[in-house]
PDB file of C-alpha atoms in Angstrom:
ATOM      1  CA  ALA U   1     -12.911  25.255  -5.630  1.00  0.00           C
ATOM      2  CA  GLN U   2     -14.974  24.615  -2.547  1.00  0.00           C
ATOM      3  CA  SER U   3     -17.169  21.759  -1.474  1.00  0.00           C
ATOM      4  CA  VAL U   4     -19.709  21.288   1.281  1.00  0.00           C
ATOM      5  CA  THR U   5     -20.609  18.050   3.025  1.00  0.00           C
ATOM      6  CA  GLN U   6     -23.757  17.665   5.041  1.00  0.00           C
ATOM      7  CA  LEU U   7     -23.257  14.414   6.825  1.00  0.00           C
ATOM      8  CA  ASP U   8     -26.895  13.601   7.514  1.00  0.00           C
ATOM      9  CA  SER U   9     -29.503  13.461   4.787  1.00  0.00           C
ATOM     10  CA  GLN U  10     -32.297  13.225   7.331  1.00  0.00           C
ATOM     11  CA  VAL U  11     -32.538  14.021  11.040  1.00  0.00           C
ATOM     12  CA  PRO U  12     -35.667  12.926  12.911  1.00  0.00           C
ATOM     13  CA  VAL U  13     -36.264  14.564  16.279  1.00  0.00           C
ATOM     14  CA  PHE U  14     -39.072  15.012  18.750  1.00  0.00           C
ATOM     15  CA  GLU U  15     -40.610  18.392  19.425  1.00  0.00           C
ATOM     16  CA  GLU U  16     -38.818  20.448  22.112  1.00  0.00           C
ATOM     17  CA  ALA U  17     -35.673  18.342  21.794  1.00  0.00           C
ATOM     18  CA  PRO U  18     -32.341  19.937  20.834  1.00  0.00           C
ATOM     19  CA  VAL U  19     -30.938  19.375  17.372  1.00  0.00           C
ATOM     20  CA  GLU U  20     -27.613  19.745  15.584  1.00  0.00           C
ATOM     21  CA  LEU U  21     -27.271  19.633  11.807  1.00  0.00           C
ATOM     22  CA  ARG U  22     -23.717  19.024  10.712  1.00  0.00           C
ATOM     23  CA  CYS U  23     -21.843  20.793   7.944  1.00  0.00           C
ATOM     24  CA  ASN U  24     -18.215  20.483   6.896  1.00  0.00           C
ATOM     25  CA  TYR U  25     -16.538  22.327   4.088  1.00  0.00           C
ATOM     26  CA  SER U  26     -13.311  22.272   2.168  1.00  0.00           C
ATOM     27  CA  SER U  27     -11.667  25.212   0.476  1.00  0.00           C
ATOM     28  CA  SER U  28      -8.182  26.373  -0.375  1.00  0.00           C
ATOM     29  CA  VAL U  29      -9.089  29.969   0.513  1.00  0.00           C
ATOM     30  CA  SER U  30     -11.010  31.740   3.247  1.00  0.00           C
ATOM     31  CA  VAL U  31     -14.747  31.353   3.014  1.00  0.00           C
ATOM     32  CA  TYR U  32     -18.033  32.801   4.103  1.00  0.00           C
ATOM     33  CA  LEU U  33     -20.585  30.314   5.412  1.00  0.00           C
ATOM     34  CA  PHE U  34     -24.357  30.222   5.303  1.00  0.00           C
ATOM     35  CA  TRP U  35     -27.325  28.175   6.356  1.00  0.00           C
ATOM     36  CA  TYR U  36     -30.502  28.358   4.300  1.00  0.00           C
ATOM     37  CA  VAL U  37     -33.874  26.773   5.072  1.00  0.00           C
ATOM     38  CA  GLN U  38     -36.373  25.542   2.518  1.00  0.00           C
ATOM     39  CA  TYR U  39     -39.903  24.888   3.737  1.00  0.00           C
ATOM     40  CA  PRO U  40     -42.007  22.501   1.646  1.00  0.00           C
ATOM     41  CA  ASN U  41     -42.765  23.883  -1.800  1.00  0.00           C
ATOM     42  CA  GLN U  42     -41.060  27.181  -1.073  1.00  0.00           C
ATOM     43  CA  GLY U  43     -37.847  28.965  -1.983  1.00  0.00           C
ATOM     44  CA  LEU U  44     -34.765  29.238   0.168  1.00  0.00           C
ATOM     45  CA  GLN U  45     -34.577  31.620   3.095  1.00  0.00           C
ATOM     46  CA  LEU U  46     -31.366  32.723   4.781  1.00  0.00           C
ATOM     47  CA  LEU U  47     -31.170  31.493   8.390  1.00  0.00           C
ATOM     48  CA  LEU U  48     -27.786  32.891   9.314  1.00  0.00           C
ATOM     49  CA  LYS U  49     -24.361  33.671   7.960  1.00  0.00           C
ATOM     50  CA  TYR U  50     -20.767  33.843   9.092  1.00  0.00           C
ATOM     51  CA  LEU U  51     -18.648  36.511   7.418  1.00  0.00           C
ATOM     52  CA  SER U  52     -16.133  37.435  10.123  1.00  0.00           C
ATOM     53  CA  GLY U  53     -15.820  38.195  13.828  1.00  0.00           C
ATOM     54  CA  SER U  54     -17.452  36.054  16.503  1.00  0.00           C
ATOM     55  CA  THR U  55     -17.508  32.414  15.571  1.00  0.00           C
ATOM     56  CA  LEU U  56     -20.917  31.912  17.191  1.00  0.00           C
ATOM     57  CA  VAL U  57     -23.579  33.257  14.904  1.00  0.00           C
ATOM     58  CA  LYS U  58     -27.224  33.684  15.820  1.00  0.00           C
ATOM     59  CA  GLY U  59     -29.925  33.564  13.201  1.00  0.00           C
ATOM     60  CA  ILE U  60     -33.664  33.660  12.855  1.00  0.00           C
ATOM     61  CA  ASN U  61     -36.133  31.318  14.534  1.00  0.00           C
ATOM     62  CA  GLY U  62     -33.780  30.555  17.433  1.00  0.00           C
ATOM     63  CA  PHE U  63     -31.082  28.884  15.351  1.00  0.00           C
ATOM     64  CA  GLU U  64     -27.374  29.407  15.854  1.00  0.00           C
ATOM     65  CA  ALA U  65     -24.213  28.047  14.277  1.00  0.00           C
ATOM     66  CA  GLU U  66     -20.581  27.909  15.252  1.00  0.00           C
ATOM     67  CA  PHE U  67     -17.720  28.353  12.827  1.00  0.00           C
ATOM     68  CA  ASN U  68     -14.768  26.119  13.630  1.00  0.00           C
ATOM     69  CA  LYS U  69     -11.872  26.853  11.326  1.00  0.00           C
ATOM     70  CA  SER U  70      -9.619  24.059  12.576  1.00  0.00           C
ATOM     71  CA  GLN U  71     -12.308  21.472  11.989  1.00  0.00           C
ATOM     72  CA  THR U  72     -13.668  23.230   8.882  1.00  0.00           C
ATOM     73  CA  SER U  73     -17.151  22.930  10.276  1.00  0.00           C
ATOM     74  CA  PHE U  74     -20.219  25.122  10.589  1.00  0.00           C
ATOM     75  CA  HIS U  75     -22.786  23.091  12.498  1.00  0.00           C
ATOM     76  CA  LEU U  76     -26.310  24.420  12.993  1.00  0.00           C
ATOM     77  CA  ARG U  77     -28.015  24.069  16.364  1.00  0.00           C
ATOM     78  CA  LYS U  78     -31.302  24.797  18.066  1.00  0.00           C
ATOM     79  CA  PRO U  79     -31.917  24.066  21.755  1.00  0.00           C
ATOM     80  CA  SER U  80     -35.612  23.252  21.354  1.00  0.00           C
ATOM     81  CA  VAL U  81     -37.280  22.534  18.028  1.00  0.00           C
ATOM     82  CA  HIS U  82     -40.879  23.051  16.989  1.00  0.00           C
ATOM     83  CA  ILE U  83     -43.041  21.167  14.538  1.00  0.00           C
ATOM     84  CA  SER U  84     -42.808  24.211  12.273  1.00  0.00           C
ATOM     85  CA  ASP U  85     -39.042  23.723  11.968  1.00  0.00           C
ATOM     86  CA  THR U  86     -39.666  20.719   9.731  1.00  0.00           C
ATOM     87  CA  ALA U  87     -37.873  21.666   6.526  1.00  0.00           C
ATOM     88  CA  GLU U  88     -34.815  21.073   4.370  1.00  0.00           C
ATOM     89  CA  TYR U  89     -31.681  22.836   5.592  1.00  0.00           C
ATOM     90  CA  PHE U  90     -28.806  23.706   3.290  1.00  0.00           C
ATOM     91  CA  CYS U  91     -25.302  24.676   4.248  1.00  0.00           C
ATOM     92  CA  ALA U  92     -23.474  26.835   1.690  1.00  0.00           C
ATOM     93  CA  VAL U  93     -20.044  28.344   1.244  1.00  0.00           C
ATOM     94  CA  SER U  94     -18.696  31.254  -0.767  1.00  0.00           C
ATOM     95  CA  ASP U  95     -15.143  32.397  -1.475  1.00  0.00           C
ATOM     96  CA  VAL U  96     -13.953  35.484   0.340  1.00  0.00           C
ATOM     97  CA  GLY U  97     -13.043  38.141  -2.153  1.00  0.00           C
ATOM     98  CA  SER U  98     -14.182  36.224  -5.180  1.00  0.00           C
ATOM     99  CA  GLY U  99     -15.752  39.384  -6.473  1.00  0.00           C
ATOM    100  CA  TYR U 100     -19.059  37.774  -7.176  1.00  0.00           C
ATOM    101  CA  SER U 101     -21.262  35.887  -4.812  1.00  0.00           C
ATOM    102  CA  THR U 102     -21.103  32.265  -5.899  1.00  0.00           C
ATOM    103  CA  LEU U 103     -22.653  29.860  -3.467  1.00  0.00           C
ATOM    104  CA  THR U 104     -21.749  26.195  -3.327  1.00  0.00           C
ATOM    105  CA  PHE U 105     -24.427  24.206  -1.540  1.00  0.00           C
ATOM    106  CA  GLY U 106     -24.377  20.960   0.361  1.00  0.00           C
ATOM    107  CA  LYS U 107     -26.916  18.293  -0.481  1.00  0.00           C
ATOM    108  CA  GLY U 108     -29.260  19.323   2.294  1.00  0.00           C
ATOM    109  CA  THR U 109     -30.484  17.810   5.547  1.00  0.00           C
ATOM    110  CA  MET U 110     -34.159  17.127   6.059  1.00  0.00           C
ATOM    111  CA  LEU U 111     -35.169  17.958   9.629  1.00  0.00           C
ATOM    112  CA  LEU U 112     -38.280  16.009  10.611  1.00  0.00           C
ATOM    113  CA  VAL U 113     -39.867  17.164  13.862  1.00  0.00           C
ATOM    114  CA  SER U 114     -42.574  14.951  15.303  1.00  0.00           C
ATOM    115  CA  PRO U 115     -44.869  15.455  18.324  1.00  0.00           C
TER     116      PRO U 115
ATOM    117  CA  ASP D   1     -44.518  42.577  -1.096  1.00  0.00           C
ATOM    118  CA  THR D   2     -42.678  39.939  -3.081  1.00  0.00           C
ATOM    119  CA  ALA D   3     -38.923  40.527  -3.235  1.00  0.00           C
ATOM    120  CA  VAL D   4     -37.985  37.951  -5.887  1.00  0.00           C
ATOM    121  CA  SER D   5     -40.821  36.617  -8.009  1.00  0.00           C
ATOM    122  CA  GLN D   6     -40.891  33.937 -10.656  1.00  0.00           C
ATOM    123  CA  THR D   7     -43.479  32.977 -13.240  1.00  0.00           C
ATOM    124  CA  PRO D   8     -44.859  30.480 -13.769  1.00  0.00           C
ATOM    125  CA  LYS D   9     -44.798  28.534 -10.513  1.00  0.00           C
ATOM    126  CA  TYR D  10     -45.513  25.269 -12.315  1.00  0.00           C
ATOM    127  CA  LEU D  11     -44.729  24.382 -15.909  1.00  0.00           C
ATOM    128  CA  VAL D  12     -45.662  21.085 -17.535  1.00  0.00           C
ATOM    129  CA  THR D  13     -44.614  20.578 -21.118  1.00  0.00           C
ATOM    130  CA  GLN D  14     -43.610  17.951 -23.631  1.00  0.00           C
ATOM    131  CA  MET D  15     -40.168  16.995 -24.837  1.00  0.00           C
ATOM    132  CA  GLY D  16     -38.914  19.108 -27.686  1.00  0.00           C
ATOM    133  CA  ASN D  17     -40.861  22.224 -26.732  1.00  0.00           C
ATOM    134  CA  ASP D  18     -39.319  25.626 -26.002  1.00  0.00           C
ATOM    135  CA  LYS D  19     -40.278  27.396 -22.781  1.00  0.00           C
ATOM    136  CA  SER D  20     -39.331  30.462 -20.749  1.00  0.00           C
ATOM    137  CA  ILE D  21     -39.289  31.218 -17.048  1.00  0.00           C
ATOM    138  CA  LYS D  22     -39.352  34.821 -15.888  1.00  0.00           C
ATOM    139  CA  CYS D  23     -37.767  36.325 -12.808  1.00  0.00           C
ATOM    140  CA  GLU D  24     -38.093  39.795 -11.356  1.00  0.00           C
ATOM    141  CA  GLN D  25     -36.657  41.353  -8.208  1.00  0.00           C
ATOM    142  CA  ASN D  26     -37.703  44.618  -6.562  1.00  0.00           C
ATOM    143  CA  LEU D  27     -34.832  44.789  -4.078  1.00  0.00           C
ATOM    144  CA  GLY D  28     -32.643  47.099  -6.129  1.00  0.00           C
ATOM    145  CA  HIS D  29     -30.006  44.373  -6.443  1.00  0.00           C
ATOM    146  CA  ASP D  30     -27.542  44.387  -9.312  1.00  0.00           C
ATOM    147  CA  THR D  31     -26.776  40.669  -9.512  1.00  0.00           C
ATOM    148  CA  MET D  32     -29.163  37.857 -10.374  1.00  0.00           C
ATOM    149  CA  TYR D  33     -28.784  34.083 -10.576  1.00  0.00           C
ATOM    150  CA  TRP D  34     -30.428  30.942 -11.832  1.00  0.00           C
ATOM    151  CA  TYR D  35     -30.106  27.706  -9.859  1.00  0.00           C
ATOM    152  CA  LYS D  36     -31.340  24.228 -10.684  1.00  0.00           C
ATOM    153  CA  GLN D  37     -32.563  21.909  -7.924  1.00  0.00           C
ATOM    154  CA  ASP D  38     -32.760  18.300  -9.010  1.00  0.00           C
ATOM    155  CA  SER D  39     -35.022  15.544  -7.717  1.00  0.00           C
ATOM    156  CA  LYS D  40     -32.567  14.848  -4.885  1.00  0.00           C
ATOM    157  CA  LYS D  41     -32.818  18.481  -3.760  1.00  0.00           C
ATOM    158  CA  PHE D  42     -29.251  19.244  -4.884  1.00  0.00           C
ATOM    159  CA  LEU D  43     -28.856  22.935  -5.788  1.00  0.00           C
ATOM    160  CA  LYS D  44     -26.407  24.023  -8.445  1.00  0.00           C
ATOM    161  CA  ILE D  45     -25.672  27.426  -9.916  1.00  0.00           C
ATOM    162  CA  MET D  46     -26.374  27.755 -13.621  1.00  0.00           C
ATOM    163  CA  PHE D  47     -25.891  31.416 -14.489  1.00  0.00           C
ATOM    164  CA  SER D  48     -25.303  34.795 -12.940  1.00  0.00           C
ATOM    165  CA  TYR D  49     -25.710  38.291 -14.330  1.00  0.00           C
ATOM    166  CA  ASN D  50     -24.340  41.524 -12.915  1.00  0.00           C
ATOM    167  CA  ASN D  51     -25.839  44.701 -14.348  1.00  0.00           C
ATOM    168  CA  LYS D  52     -27.090  42.766 -17.374  1.00  0.00           C
ATOM    169  CA  GLU D  53     -23.665  41.232 -17.994  1.00  0.00           C
ATOM    170  CA  LEU D  54     -23.137  37.470 -17.827  1.00  0.00           C
ATOM    171  CA  ILE D  55     -20.532  36.729 -15.143  1.00  0.00           C
ATOM    172  CA  ILE D  56     -21.081  33.079 -14.312  1.00  0.00           C
ATOM    173  CA  ASN D  57     -21.881  30.411 -16.840  1.00  0.00           C
ATOM    174  CA  GLU D  58     -21.497  26.930 -15.439  1.00  0.00           C
ATOM    175  CA  THR D  59     -21.451  23.812 -17.550  1.00  0.00           C
ATOM    176  CA  VAL D  60     -24.991  24.066 -18.818  1.00  0.00           C
ATOM    177  CA  PRO D  61     -26.237  22.849 -22.236  1.00  0.00           C
ATOM    178  CA  ASN D  62     -26.494  25.681 -24.730  1.00  0.00           C
ATOM    179  CA  ARG D  63     -30.200  24.905 -24.997  1.00  0.00           C
ATOM    180  CA  PHE D  64     -30.422  27.089 -21.886  1.00  0.00           C
ATOM    181  CA  SER D  65     -30.134  30.782 -22.618  1.00  0.00           C
ATOM    182  CA  PRO D  66     -30.493  33.445 -19.946  1.00  0.00           C
ATOM    183  CA  LYS D  67     -31.576  36.922 -20.903  1.00  0.00           C
ATOM    184  CA  SER D  68     -31.386  40.029 -18.761  1.00  0.00           C
ATOM    185  CA  PRO D  69     -33.273  42.980 -20.247  1.00  0.00           C
ATOM    186  CA  ASP D  70     -32.445  45.108 -17.200  1.00  0.00           C
ATOM    187  CA  LYS D  71     -31.002  44.778 -13.687  1.00  0.00           C
ATOM    188  CA  ALA D  72     -34.350  43.771 -12.212  1.00  0.00           C
ATOM    189  CA  HIS D  73     -35.104  40.920 -14.593  1.00  0.00           C
ATOM    190  CA  LEU D  74     -33.396  37.675 -15.523  1.00  0.00           C
ATOM    191  CA  ASN D  75     -35.316  35.280 -17.725  1.00  0.00           C
ATOM    192  CA  LEU D  76     -34.408  31.728 -18.613  1.00  0.00           C
ATOM    193  CA  HIS D  77     -35.261  30.329 -22.011  1.00  0.00           C
ATOM    194  CA  ILE D  78     -34.929  26.619 -22.664  1.00  0.00           C
ATOM    195  CA  ASN D  79     -34.992  25.151 -26.160  1.00  0.00           C
ATOM    196  CA  SER D  80     -35.765  21.570 -27.142  1.00  0.00           C
ATOM    197  CA  LEU D  81     -36.710  20.475 -23.657  1.00  0.00           C
ATOM    198  CA  GLU D  82     -35.556  17.041 -22.496  1.00  0.00           C
ATOM    199  CA  LEU D  83     -36.773  14.747 -19.729  1.00  0.00           C
ATOM    200  CA  GLY D  84     -33.635  15.501 -17.728  1.00  0.00           C
ATOM    201  CA  ASP D  85     -34.544  19.166 -17.597  1.00  0.00           C
ATOM    202  CA  SER D  86     -37.315  18.346 -15.131  1.00  0.00           C
ATOM    203  CA  ALA D  87     -36.367  20.122 -11.921  1.00  0.00           C
ATOM    204  CA  VAL D  88     -37.151  23.118  -9.782  1.00  0.00           C
ATOM    205  CA  TYR D  89     -35.490  26.284 -11.042  1.00  0.00           C
ATOM    206  CA  PHE D  90     -34.751  29.051  -8.566  1.00  0.00           C
ATOM    207  CA  CYS D  91     -33.957  32.632  -9.314  1.00  0.00           C
ATOM    208  CA  ALA D  92     -31.974  34.640  -6.767  1.00  0.00           C
ATOM    209  CA  SER D  93     -30.553  38.123  -6.425  1.00  0.00           C
ATOM    210  CA  SER D  94     -27.938  39.954  -4.395  1.00  0.00           C
ATOM    211  CA  HIS D  95     -26.225  43.318  -4.243  1.00  0.00           C
ATOM    212  CA  ARG D  96     -22.610  43.012  -5.238  1.00  0.00           C
ATOM    213  CA  ARG D  97     -21.290  45.831  -3.106  1.00  0.00           C
ATOM    214  CA  GLN D  98     -23.583  45.944  -0.095  1.00  0.00           C
ATOM    215  CA  LEU D  99     -24.954  42.505   0.738  1.00  0.00           C
ATOM    216  CA  ILE D 100     -22.523  40.826  -1.545  1.00  0.00           C
ATOM    217  CA  TYR D 101     -22.793  37.394  -0.110  1.00  0.00           C
ATOM    218  CA  GLU D 102     -26.449  37.345   0.870  1.00  0.00           C
ATOM    219  CA  GLN D 103     -28.702  36.002  -1.822  1.00  0.00           C
ATOM    220  CA  TYR D 104     -32.470  36.256  -1.841  1.00  0.00           C
ATOM    221  CA  PHE D 105     -34.337  33.439  -3.536  1.00  0.00           C
ATOM    222  CA  GLY D 106     -37.578  33.321  -5.437  1.00  0.00           C
ATOM    223  CA  PRO D 107     -40.242  30.673  -4.758  1.00  0.00           C
ATOM    224  CA  GLY D 108     -39.090  28.434  -7.596  1.00  0.00           C
ATOM    225  CA  THR D 109     -40.569  27.127 -10.835  1.00  0.00           C
ATOM    226  CA  ARG D 110     -41.269  23.412 -10.971  1.00  0.00           C
ATOM    227  CA  LEU D 111     -40.666  22.268 -14.541  1.00  0.00           C
ATOM    228  CA  THR D 112     -41.977  18.865 -15.568  1.00  0.00           C
ATOM    229  CA  VAL D 113     -41.077  17.561 -18.995  1.00  0.00           C
ATOM    230  CA  THR D 114     -43.159  14.602 -20.225  1.00  0.00           C
TER     231      THR D 114
END
């Protein structure tokens, strides 16, 4: 079984500042990692994913994340945030080779961008 | 064009009633899911169907019954609704072989039980 820990429930930041949203996971097997974004009153949208290969993954809207196997982390970063980035961000993990795509989500981090 | 759609978007009902939420995807995916998001925004898988076959059934009360008439549809029927069923329910889909680990989510159905 896997679990995902998002260390910050809320991250306030000023517009154009850099941001890092932290995610740690635990699993007894190899995993795939994901970040999803949920804008207010909307469904989830995939930001980026790590399946294999380069540990630095680039996603939509200028976000990127780095997979660190030794630290079991997959932190999300953006060098300069916009007001429109205000949303809930979910880190998720899935077993490699589980046959079916079962996602285990963290509890989410609310990114609040202010002018 | 909507990829994963859910109806209704909002559902307000009284305890004890029976209600259904419908989900349809036009992505050609063969696997569909239901998730529940509680008031603290925590998302948890409830069910998953692959080609109309139930493959994931988490610890969910048997008042919840998913039904998949075909690969493109996965409906959720809830009997004898309780206050604790109030949540946002998300449908999602993926393709088992191609984009196996990438799930596409619907906009959600906010269920309020009074």
